[in-house]
Coordinates of C-alpha atoms and ligand atoms in Angstrom, one line a residue:
X1 CA -2.6 121.5 96.4
X2 CA -1.3 120.6 93.2
X3 CA -2.2 122.5 90.0
X4 CA -1.5 119.5 86.9
X5 CA -0.8 120.6 83.7
X6 CA -0.1 118.4 80.5
X7 CA 2.2 118.6 78.2
X8 CA 3.4 117.1 75.1
X9 CA 7.3 116.1 75.8
X10 CA 9.6 114.0 73.6
X11 CA 12.5 111.8 74.1
X12 CA 15.4 111.3 71.2
X13 CA 17.3 108.1 71.8
X14 CA 20.6 108.9 70.6
X15 CA 22.1 105.7 70.4
X16 CA 19.8 105.2 67.3
X17 CA 20.7 108.4 65.7
X18 CA 22.6 107.5 62.5
X19 CA 23.2 111.7 61.7
X20 CA 21.1 111.0 58.3
X21 CA 19.6 114.8 58.7
X22 CA 16.5 113.3 57.2
X23 CA 14.4 115.0 60.0
X24 CA 16.1 118.3 59.4
X25 CA 14.9 118.3 55.7
X26 CA 11.6 117.0 56.7
X27 CA 11.0 120.2 58.8
X28 CA 12.5 122.5 56.3
X29 CA 10.4 121.6 53.3
X30 CA 7.5 122.2 55.4
X31 CA 8.0 125.2 57.2
X32 CA 11.1 127.3 56.8
X33 CA 11.5 127.1 52.8
X34 CA 10.5 130.9 52.5
X35 CA 12.2 134.0 51.9
X36 CA 13.7 135.2 55.4
X37 CA 14.0 131.8 56.7
X38 CA 16.2 130.0 54.7
X39 CA 19.1 130.2 57.2
X40 CA 16.6 128.9 60.1
X41 CA 16.7 124.9 61.1
X42 CA 14.1 124.5 63.3
X43 CA 15.4 120.9 63.5
X44 CA 19.1 120.6 63.1
X45 CA 21.4 117.6 63.8
X46 CA 25.1 118.1 65.5
X47 CA 28.0 116.2 65.6
X48 CA 29.6 115.8 69.3
X49 CA 32.2 116.8 70.5
X50 CA 31.5 120.1 67.8
X51 CA 30.3 123.6 68.1
X52 CA 26.7 123.3 66.7
X53 CA 24.6 125.7 65.2
X54 CA 24.8 128.5 65.6
X55 CA 27.9 128.0 66.2
X56 CA 29.3 127.7 70.1
X57 CA 25.4 128.3 70.9
X58 CA 25.8 126.4 74.3
X59 CA 28.3 129.1 75.7
X60 CA 26.3 131.5 77.7
X61 CA 29.0 133.8 78.6
X62 CA 28.6 134.6 74.6
X63 CA 24.9 134.3 73.9
X64 CA 23.7 135.1 77.8
X65 CA 20.5 132.7 77.0
X66 CA 18.5 131.1 79.8
X67 CA 18.0 131.9 83.4
X68 CA 20.7 132.7 86.1
X69 CA 19.6 132.8 90.1
X70 CA 21.0 136.0 91.1
X71 CA 22.6 137.1 94.7
X72 CA 19.2 137.3 95.9
X73 CA 18.1 134.0 95.2
X74 CA 15.9 135.3 92.2
X75 CA 15.6 133.6 89.3
X76 CA 16.0 136.3 86.7
X77 CA 16.6 136.1 82.6
X78 CA 20.6 136.6 81.6
X79 CA 19.8 138.5 78.8
X80 CA 17.3 140.7 79.6
X81 CA 15.5 142.2 82.4
X82 CA 12.8 144.9 82.9
X83 CA 15.4 147.7 83.0
X84 CA 17.5 146.2 80.2
X85 CA 14.6 145.2 78.1
X86 CA 14.3 148.9 78.0
X87 CA 17.8 150.2 77.5
X88 CA 18.4 147.0 75.2
X89 CA 15.1 147.3 73.0
X90 CA 16.6 148.4 69.7
X91 CA 19.7 146.5 70.2
X92 CA 20.5 143.1 71.9
X93 CA 24.4 142.8 72.6
X94 CA 24.4 138.9 72.8
X95 CA 22.4 138.7 69.6
X96 CA 24.0 136.0 67.3
X97 CA 24.7 137.5 63.8
X98 CA 24.6 135.9 60.4
X99 CA 28.2 134.8 60.9
X100 CA 27.1 132.6 63.8
X101 CA 24.6 130.9 61.8
X102 CA 25.6 130.9 58.3
X103 CA 24.9 133.0 55.2
X104 CA 22.4 130.9 53.3
X105 CA 23.0 129.8 49.8
X106 CA 21.7 128.4 46.4
X107 CA 23.4 127.4 43.2
X108 CA 23.2 129.1 39.9
X109 CA 21.6 126.0 38.4
X110 CA 20.6 127.5 35.3
X111 CA 24.4 127.9 34.3
X112 CA 24.2 124.2 34.0
X113 CA 22.0 124.2 31.4
X114 CA 22.8 127.4 29.5
X115 CA 26.2 127.5 29.3
X116 CA 27.4 127.2 25.7
X117 CA 29.5 124.3 24.2
X118 CA 33.2 124.3 25.5
X119 CA 35.8 122.1 26.4
X120 CA 35.1 122.7 30.2
X121 CA 32.7 121.1 32.3
X122 CA 30.1 123.6 33.7
X123 CA 29.6 124.4 37.1
X124 CA 26.8 126.0 39.3
X125 CA 28.3 128.7 41.4
X126 CA 27.1 129.4 44.8
X127 CA 24.9 132.6 45.4
X128 CA 23.7 134.0 48.3
X129 CA 20.0 134.0 49.3
X130 CA 20.5 137.2 51.1
X131 CA 22.1 139.5 48.7
X132 CA 22.0 137.4 45.2
X133 CA 25.4 137.9 44.5
X134 CA 28.1 135.0 44.0
X135 CA 29.6 134.1 47.1
X136 CA 32.4 131.5 48.6
X137 CA 30.4 129.2 50.7
X138 CA 32.7 129.3 54.1
X139 CA 30.0 127.7 56.7
X140 CA 26.7 125.7 57.0
X141 CA 24.3 124.4 59.4
X142 CA 26.4 121.1 59.3
X143 CA 29.5 122.4 58.7
X144 CA 31.3 120.5 61.4
X145 CA 29.3 117.3 60.5
X146 CA 31.2 114.3 61.3
X147 CA 33.9 117.5 62.4
X148 CA 34.8 117.6 58.5
X149 CA 37.6 115.6 59.3
X150 CA 39.0 117.9 61.2
X151 CA 39.6 117.9 65.1
X152 CA 39.6 121.7 65.2
X153 CA 35.7 122.0 65.2
X154 CA 35.7 119.1 68.1
X155 CA 38.1 121.2 70.2
X156 CA 36.2 124.4 70.0
X157 CA 33.2 122.8 71.8
X158 CA 32.5 124.9 74.8
X159 CA 31.5 121.5 77.1
X160 CA 35.2 120.3 76.8
X161 CA 36.1 122.9 79.4
X162 CA 34.8 120.9 82.1
X163 CA 37.1 118.4 81.1
X164 CA 40.4 117.4 82.5
X165 CA 43.7 117.1 80.2
X166 CA 43.5 113.1 80.3
X167 CA 39.6 113.2 79.6
X168 CA 40.4 115.5 76.6
X169 CA 42.9 113.0 75.1
X170 CA 40.3 110.5 75.5
X171 CA 37.9 112.3 73.5
X172 CA 40.4 113.0 70.9
X173 CA 40.7 109.5 70.2
X174 CA 37.0 109.5 69.3
X175 CA 37.4 111.6 66.5
X176 CA 39.2 109.2 64.8
X177 CA 36.6 106.5 64.8
X178 CA 33.5 107.3 66.6
X179 CA 31.2 110.4 67.6
X180 CA 27.9 110.6 68.1
X181 CA 24.9 113.1 67.0
X182 CA 22.4 115.4 68.9
X183 CA 19.3 116.4 66.6
X184 CA 17.7 119.3 68.3
X185 CA 14.5 121.1 68.1
X186 CA 12.7 123.5 70.6
X187 CA 12.2 121.8 73.7
X188 CA 8.8 123.4 74.3
X189 CA 10.5 124.5 77.8
X190 CA 8.2 124.2 81.0
X191 CA 10.0 127.3 82.2
X192 CA 10.6 129.2 78.8
X193 CA 13.0 131.9 78.9
X194 CA 12.0 132.8 75.2
X195 CA 8.6 133.7 76.2
X196 CA 9.9 135.7 79.7
X197 CA 11.8 138.0 77.6
X198 CA 9.3 138.9 75.1
X199 CA 8.0 142.0 75.4
X200 CA 5.1 142.1 73.3
X201 CA 3.4 139.0 75.0
X202 CA 3.4 137.3 71.2
X203 CA 5.4 134.2 72.7
X204 CA 2.8 131.8 74.6
X205 CA 2.7 128.4 76.1
X206 CA -0.4 126.8 75.3
X207 CA -2.1 125.9 78.2
X208 CA -3.8 122.6 76.6
X209 CA -0.5 120.9 75.8
X210 CA 2.7 123.2 76.6
X211 CA 3.2 123.7 73.0
X212 CA 5.7 127.2 72.6
X213 CA 4.2 129.3 69.8
X214 CA 5.0 132.8 68.5
X215 CA 2.0 134.9 67.4
X216 CA 2.7 136.4 64.1
X217 CA 0.1 139.4 64.5
X218 CA 1.5 140.3 67.7
X219 CA 5.1 139.8 67.4
X220 CA 6.5 143.2 66.8
X221 CA 10.2 142.0 66.3
X222 CA 12.0 143.0 69.1
X223 CA 14.0 139.8 68.9
X224 CA 14.8 140.1 72.8
X225 CA 13.5 135.9 72.6
X226 CA 16.5 135.2 69.9
X227 CA 19.1 135.6 72.8
X228 CA 16.9 134.8 75.7
X229 CA 16.6 131.3 74.4
X230 CA 19.9 129.2 75.5
X231 CA 19.1 126.8 72.7
X232 CA 18.8 129.3 70.0
X233 CA 15.3 128.0 68.6
X234 CA 13.8 131.3 68.2
X235 CA 14.7 132.9 64.8
X236 CA 14.2 136.6 63.2
X237 CA 12.7 136.3 59.8
X238 CA 14.4 139.1 58.0
X239 CA 11.9 139.2 55.6
X240 CA 8.9 139.4 57.8
X241 CA 10.3 141.1 60.5
X242 CA 8.9 138.8 63.0
X243 CA 10.3 135.7 65.5
X244 CA 9.6 132.3 64.3
X245 CA 10.5 128.8 65.9
X246 CA 9.5 125.0 65.7
X247 CA 5.7 124.6 66.7
X248 CA 5.9 120.7 67.2
X249 CA 4.0 120.4 64.1
X250 CA 1.1 121.2 65.9
X251 CA -1.5 121.0 63.1
X252 CA -0.3 117.4 62.3
X253 CA -0.8 116.5 66.2
X254 CA -4.4 117.9 66.1
X255 CA -5.2 115.6 63.1
X256 CA -3.5 112.5 65.1
X257 CA 0.0 112.5 63.4
X258 CA 3.4 112.7 64.7
X259 CA 5.6 115.8 63.8
X260 CA 7.3 115.7 60.4
X261 CA 10.5 115.5 62.4
X262 CA 9.3 112.4 64.2
X263 CA 7.5 110.9 61.3
X264 CA 10.2 110.8 59.0
X265 CA 12.9 109.6 61.5
X266 CA 15.5 107.0 59.4
X267 CA 16.8 105.7 63.0
X268 CA 13.3 105.9 64.8
X269 CA 15.1 107.4 67.5
X270 CA 12.1 109.2 68.5
X271 CA 9.3 109.2 71.1
X272 CA 6.4 111.9 71.9
X273 CA 3.6 111.6 74.2
X274 CA 2.0 113.4 77.2
X275 CA 3.5 114.2 80.8
X276 CA 1.7 115.7 83.6
X277 CA 3.6 117.9 85.9
X278 CA 3.0 120.0 89.1
X279 CA 3.1 123.8 87.6
X280 CA 2.7 125.2 91.1
X281 CA 6.4 124.2 91.9
X282 CA 8.0 125.5 88.5
X283 CA 9.9 128.4 89.9
X284 CA 10.6 126.8 93.0
X285 CA 12.5 123.6 91.1
X286 CA 14.1 125.9 88.2
X287 CA 16.1 127.9 91.7
X288 CA 17.5 124.8 92.9
X289 CA 21.4 124.2 92.7
X290 CA 22.8 122.9 89.5
X291 CA 23.3 119.2 90.5
X292 CA 19.9 118.9 91.7
X293 CA 18.2 120.1 88.7
X294 CA 17.6 116.9 86.7
X295 CA 16.0 115.3 89.9
X296 CA 13.9 118.0 91.1
X297 CA 12.3 118.1 87.1
X298 CA 11.6 114.5 87.8
X299 CA 9.9 115.3 90.9
X300 CA 7.7 117.5 89.4
X301 CA 6.6 115.2 86.7
X302 CA 3.4 113.5 88.3
X303 CA 2.3 109.7 88.3
X304 CA -0.8 109.3 86.0
X305 CA -1.9 106.4 87.7
X306 CA -2.0 107.5 91.1
X307 CA -5.7 108.3 92.2
X308 CA -4.8 111.6 93.9
X309 CA -3.2 113.0 90.7
X310 CA -6.2 111.9 88.7
X311 CA -8.5 113.7 91.0
X312 CA -6.2 116.6 90.8
X313 CA -6.0 116.6 87.2
X314 CA -9.7 116.4 86.5
X315 CA -9.7 119.6 89.2
X316 CA -7.6 121.2 86.7
X317 CA -9.8 120.5 83.5
X318 CA -7.6 117.7 82.2
X319 CA -10.0 115.3 80.1
X320 CA -10.3 111.6 80.4
X321 CA -8.7 111.0 77.2
X322 CA -5.5 113.2 77.9
X323 CA -5.1 111.4 81.1
X324 CA -5.5 107.9 79.6
X325 CA -2.9 109.0 76.7
X326 CA -0.3 110.2 80.1
X327 CA -0.9 106.6 81.2
X328 CA 0.4 104.9 77.5
X329 CA 2.9 107.6 77.4
X330 CA 6.4 106.4 76.5
X331 CA 8.1 109.6 78.0
X332 CA 6.6 108.8 81.2
X333 CA 8.2 105.5 80.9
X334 CA 11.9 106.9 79.8
X335 CA 12.0 109.7 82.0
X336 CA 10.4 109.0 85.3
X337 CA 9.7 105.1 85.4
X338 CA 13.3 103.9 84.0
X339 CA 15.0 107.4 84.3
X340 CA 17.2 107.2 81.8
X341 CA 16.3 109.8 79.4
X342 CA 17.9 113.4 80.6
X343 CA 17.2 116.8 79.5
X344 CA 19.6 118.8 77.6
X345 CA 21.5 121.5 79.5
X346 CA 19.2 121.5 82.2
X347 CA 21.6 124.3 84.0
X348 CA 20.3 127.0 81.9
X349 CA 17.2 126.6 83.8
X350 CA 14.5 126.4 81.3
X351 CA 13.1 123.0 82.3
X352 CA 13.1 121.4 78.8
X353 CA 10.6 119.0 78.0
X354 CA 12.7 117.0 75.4
X355 CA 14.7 114.3 77.1
X356 CA 17.7 112.7 75.7
X357 CA 18.9 109.0 76.0
X358 CA 22.7 109.7 76.4
X359 CA 24.4 107.4 73.4
X360 CA 26.2 104.3 75.2
X361 CA 27.8 102.9 72.1
X362 CA 30.7 105.8 71.6
X363 CA 31.2 105.9 75.5
X364 CA 32.1 101.8 75.7
X365 CA 33.5 101.0 72.1
X366 CA 37.1 100.0 72.1
X367 CA 39.8 100.4 69.2
X368 CA 42.1 97.2 69.2
X369 CA 45.0 96.5 66.9
X370 CA 43.2 99.0 64.7
X371 CA 39.9 97.2 64.6
X372 CA 36.5 98.3 66.4
X373 CA 35.8 95.9 69.4
X374 CA 32.3 96.1 71.0
X375 CA 32.7 95.7 74.8
X376 CA 31.2 92.3 75.7
X377 CA 32.4 92.6 79.2
X378 CA 29.9 91.2 81.8
X379 CA 32.2 92.7 84.4
X380 CA 29.5 94.5 86.4
X381 CA 29.7 98.3 84.4
X382 CA 33.6 98.0 84.8
X383 CA 34.1 99.4 81.4
X384 CA 32.1 102.6 82.4
X385 CA 35.4 103.4 84.6
X386 CA 37.4 103.6 81.4
X387 CA 34.8 105.2 79.2
X388 CA 36.1 106.6 75.8
X389 CA 33.6 109.6 75.8
X390 CA 34.6 110.6 79.5
X391 CA 31.1 110.3 81.4
X392 CA 31.9 114.2 82.7
X393 CA 31.4 114.9 79.2
X394 CA 28.0 113.2 78.9
X395 CA 27.4 114.9 82.1
X396 CA 28.0 118.5 80.8
X397 CA 25.6 117.9 78.3
X398 CA 22.7 116.1 79.7
X399 CA 23.2 116.3 83.7
X400 CA 24.6 120.0 84.6
X401 CA 27.3 117.9 85.6
X402 CA 26.0 115.2 87.9
X403 CA 28.4 112.2 86.7
X404 CA 25.8 110.1 88.8
X405 CA 22.7 110.7 87.0
X406 CA 24.3 109.8 83.8
X407 CA 26.3 106.8 85.1
X408 CA 23.0 105.0 86.4
X409 CA 21.6 105.8 82.9
X410 CA 24.1 104.2 81.1
X411 CA 24.1 101.4 83.9
X412 CA 20.4 100.5 82.4
X413 CA 21.0 100.6 78.9
X414 CA 24.0 98.0 79.4
X415 CA 22.2 95.9 81.5
X416 CA 19.7 95.4 79.0
X417 CA 21.9 94.7 76.4
X418 CA 23.7 92.1 78.8
X419 CA 20.3 90.5 79.2
X420 CA 19.4 90.5 75.5
X421 CA 22.7 89.3 75.1
X422 CA 22.0 86.4 77.4
X423 CA 18.9 85.4 75.6
X424 CA 20.5 85.7 72.2
X425 CA 23.9 84.2 72.7
X426 CA 23.5 82.8 76.3
X427 CA 27.3 83.0 77.1
X428 CA 26.6 84.0 80.5
X429 CA 24.9 83.0 83.7
X430 CA 21.2 83.9 84.4
X431 CA 22.0 84.5 87.9
X432 CA 24.5 86.9 86.6
X433 CA 22.0 88.7 84.6
X434 CA 19.9 88.9 87.5
X435 CA 22.8 90.8 89.6
X436 CA 23.3 93.2 86.8
X437 CA 19.6 94.0 86.8
X438 CA 19.5 94.4 90.2
X439 CA 22.5 96.7 90.3
X440 CA 21.2 98.8 87.5
X441 CA 17.8 98.9 89.5
X442 CA 15.7 97.5 86.9
X443 CA 13.4 94.6 86.9
X444 CA 13.3 92.0 84.4
X445 CA 10.3 93.1 83.1
X446 CA 11.2 96.8 82.9
X447 CA 14.6 95.4 81.0
X448 CA 12.3 93.6 78.5
X449 CA 10.3 96.5 78.3
X450 CA 13.0 99.0 77.7
X451 CA 14.4 96.6 75.0
X452 CA 10.8 96.6 73.2
X453 CA 10.3 100.1 73.2
X454 CA 14.1 101.0 72.2
X455 CA 13.7 98.5 69.2
X456 CA 10.9 96.9 67.7
X457 CA 8.2 99.2 69.2
X458 CA 5.3 100.4 66.5
X459 CA 4.5 103.8 65.3
X460 CA 1.7 104.1 67.8
X461 CA 3.9 102.7 70.6
X462 CA 6.7 105.5 69.7
X463 CA 4.1 108.1 69.1
X464 CA 1.1 108.3 71.7
X465 CA -0.7 111.2 70.8
X466 CA -3.9 112.4 72.6
X467 CA -6.8 112.7 70.4
X468 CA -7.4 116.4 71.8
X469 CA -8.4 119.4 69.1
X470 CA -9.4 117.1 66.1
X471 CA -13.0 118.8 66.0
X472 CA -11.1 122.1 66.2
X473 CA -8.4 120.8 63.9
X474 CA -11.2 119.9 61.2
X475 CA -12.5 123.7 61.7
X476 CA -9.1 124.6 61.0
X477 CA -8.9 123.1 57.7
X478 CA -11.9 124.8 57.1
X479 CA -10.6 128.2 58.1
X480 CA -7.2 128.3 56.5
X481 CA -7.1 131.8 58.0
X482 CA -7.1 130.6 61.4
X483 CA -3.9 128.5 60.7
X484 CA -2.4 131.2 59.3
X485 CA -3.0 133.7 61.9
X486 CA -1.4 131.3 64.5
X487 CA 1.6 130.6 62.5
X488 CA 2.2 133.1 60.1
X489 CA 2.1 130.9 57.2
X490 CA -0.7 128.7 55.5
X491 CA -0.9 125.0 55.3
X492 CA 0.5 123.6 52.3
X493 CA -1.7 120.8 51.7
X494 CA -4.2 119.7 54.2
X495 CA -2.8 116.8 56.6
X496 CA -3.8 113.3 56.4
X497 CA -5.8 111.5 59.1
X498 CA -4.1 108.9 60.8
X499 CA -0.2 107.6 60.7
Ligands
SF4_1 FE1 11.6 128.8 74.2 FE2 11.9 126.2 72.8 FE3 13.9 128.1 73.4 FE4 13.0 126.7 75.4 S1 14.0 126.2 73.6 S2 13.3 128.7 75.5 S3 10.5 127.0 74.6 S4 12.6 128.6 72.0
SF4_2 FE1 19.1 110.9 63.6 FE2 16.5 110.5 62.8 FE3 17.5 112.6 61.9 FE4 18.2 110.7 61.0 S1 16.3 111.5 60.8 S2 19.9 112.2 62.2 S3 18.2 109.2 62.5 S4 17.2 112.0 64.3

């Protein structure tokens, strides 16, 4: 018997991210521009290779985040457990410190206006938002953006440990020319470590749409969620004494709008929609060997057109509207139908529900005689063999080291490009393109649909938001106290209807 759950899930198409940080700023302006939250970036954008924010967050030897399978074959939290939760209740040894994030700062702007007339240009000195004293800035949430011109940041990337010497050399060529960006928000995981670690039961996964929230009334500030989240997407507010995290802009979703970071995304890399999954399998699937995690997670995602799934979904209380939304979901297409979107670090075993289309461009682009040369080979995916970003690096990020899954995804992306090139430039043979699509296991129709969704898709095609909870949302607007209770802070302005 399957127990069907519906989850609002996302895909970020990394080939389209331009690293502009608009997403981070729109989130900050709405949600974390408050005392105690200055250092929080619920949405941040990282340059890869690089160490990210907080620095080296992927290194679980340091931070002990996520789950592991113990010697008895049981799934247990790395950072905490019943016994450790008690002994560590006042002290979490794996907690990131302010040095791992950064000391938030502002500038003494008034000095620019109030400085007496003199020979020197007045400057606005940086001031710590924690102590109020002047300071020297030594770090920031995007300090190694575009590697800050130095390979030092790239060389500290924990994912490089998985690479051979020659692969490392290849990746350092990129630093002179191309790298790629990984925007990150909370993954609203199927098996969230933050929820499991909370001694107060303040963290919860909403039954109706899978959004993970912190109840600000029940949070006691134990901070067990902070080390437990392997993505470091729960944050402690030093002013309120409570934990906070991305809430997937649920007040916007409930009025039919995409989350602010999705809505404002300049590269249009973001997609949102419903996935149905079988909740009875969570523990079993989260325990499988690392290399199988992605495929098992895919198996858990159910086909919303299957009559048996539809029947089971109705029995599980899923509405017609939600089912219809799941059938139109772009996430289902990217993750399950075309199998090109992959979860970030599945080996943390939280079963993240945000998926990434791995980037193709820095992988196959070449520099020849000092000039960038896009790879135009119509040789059957030959360029993947000498990829500039080693496939093993991408596999470490998106497939727990399973290179086959990344290769399959990149092959499909390449096949679509070659098909479109043939349509627009016509320098190949149709039979050759058919062969390439067959090799990539894509039909012409699928390739065309994948091209459209990646390029010219409209707002409504990228953001398929179920029409659930609108009535409650209206009630919430009439009852701002309800929003405050759920989120800890009020709505700055009533959300508008429609995109
Ligand atoms: Fe929890 Fe989000 Fe971290 Fe997953 S990514 S463990 S849902 S805070
Ligand atoms: Fe990338 Fe979009 Fe964010 Fe810009 S707004 S950094 S394109 S995810």
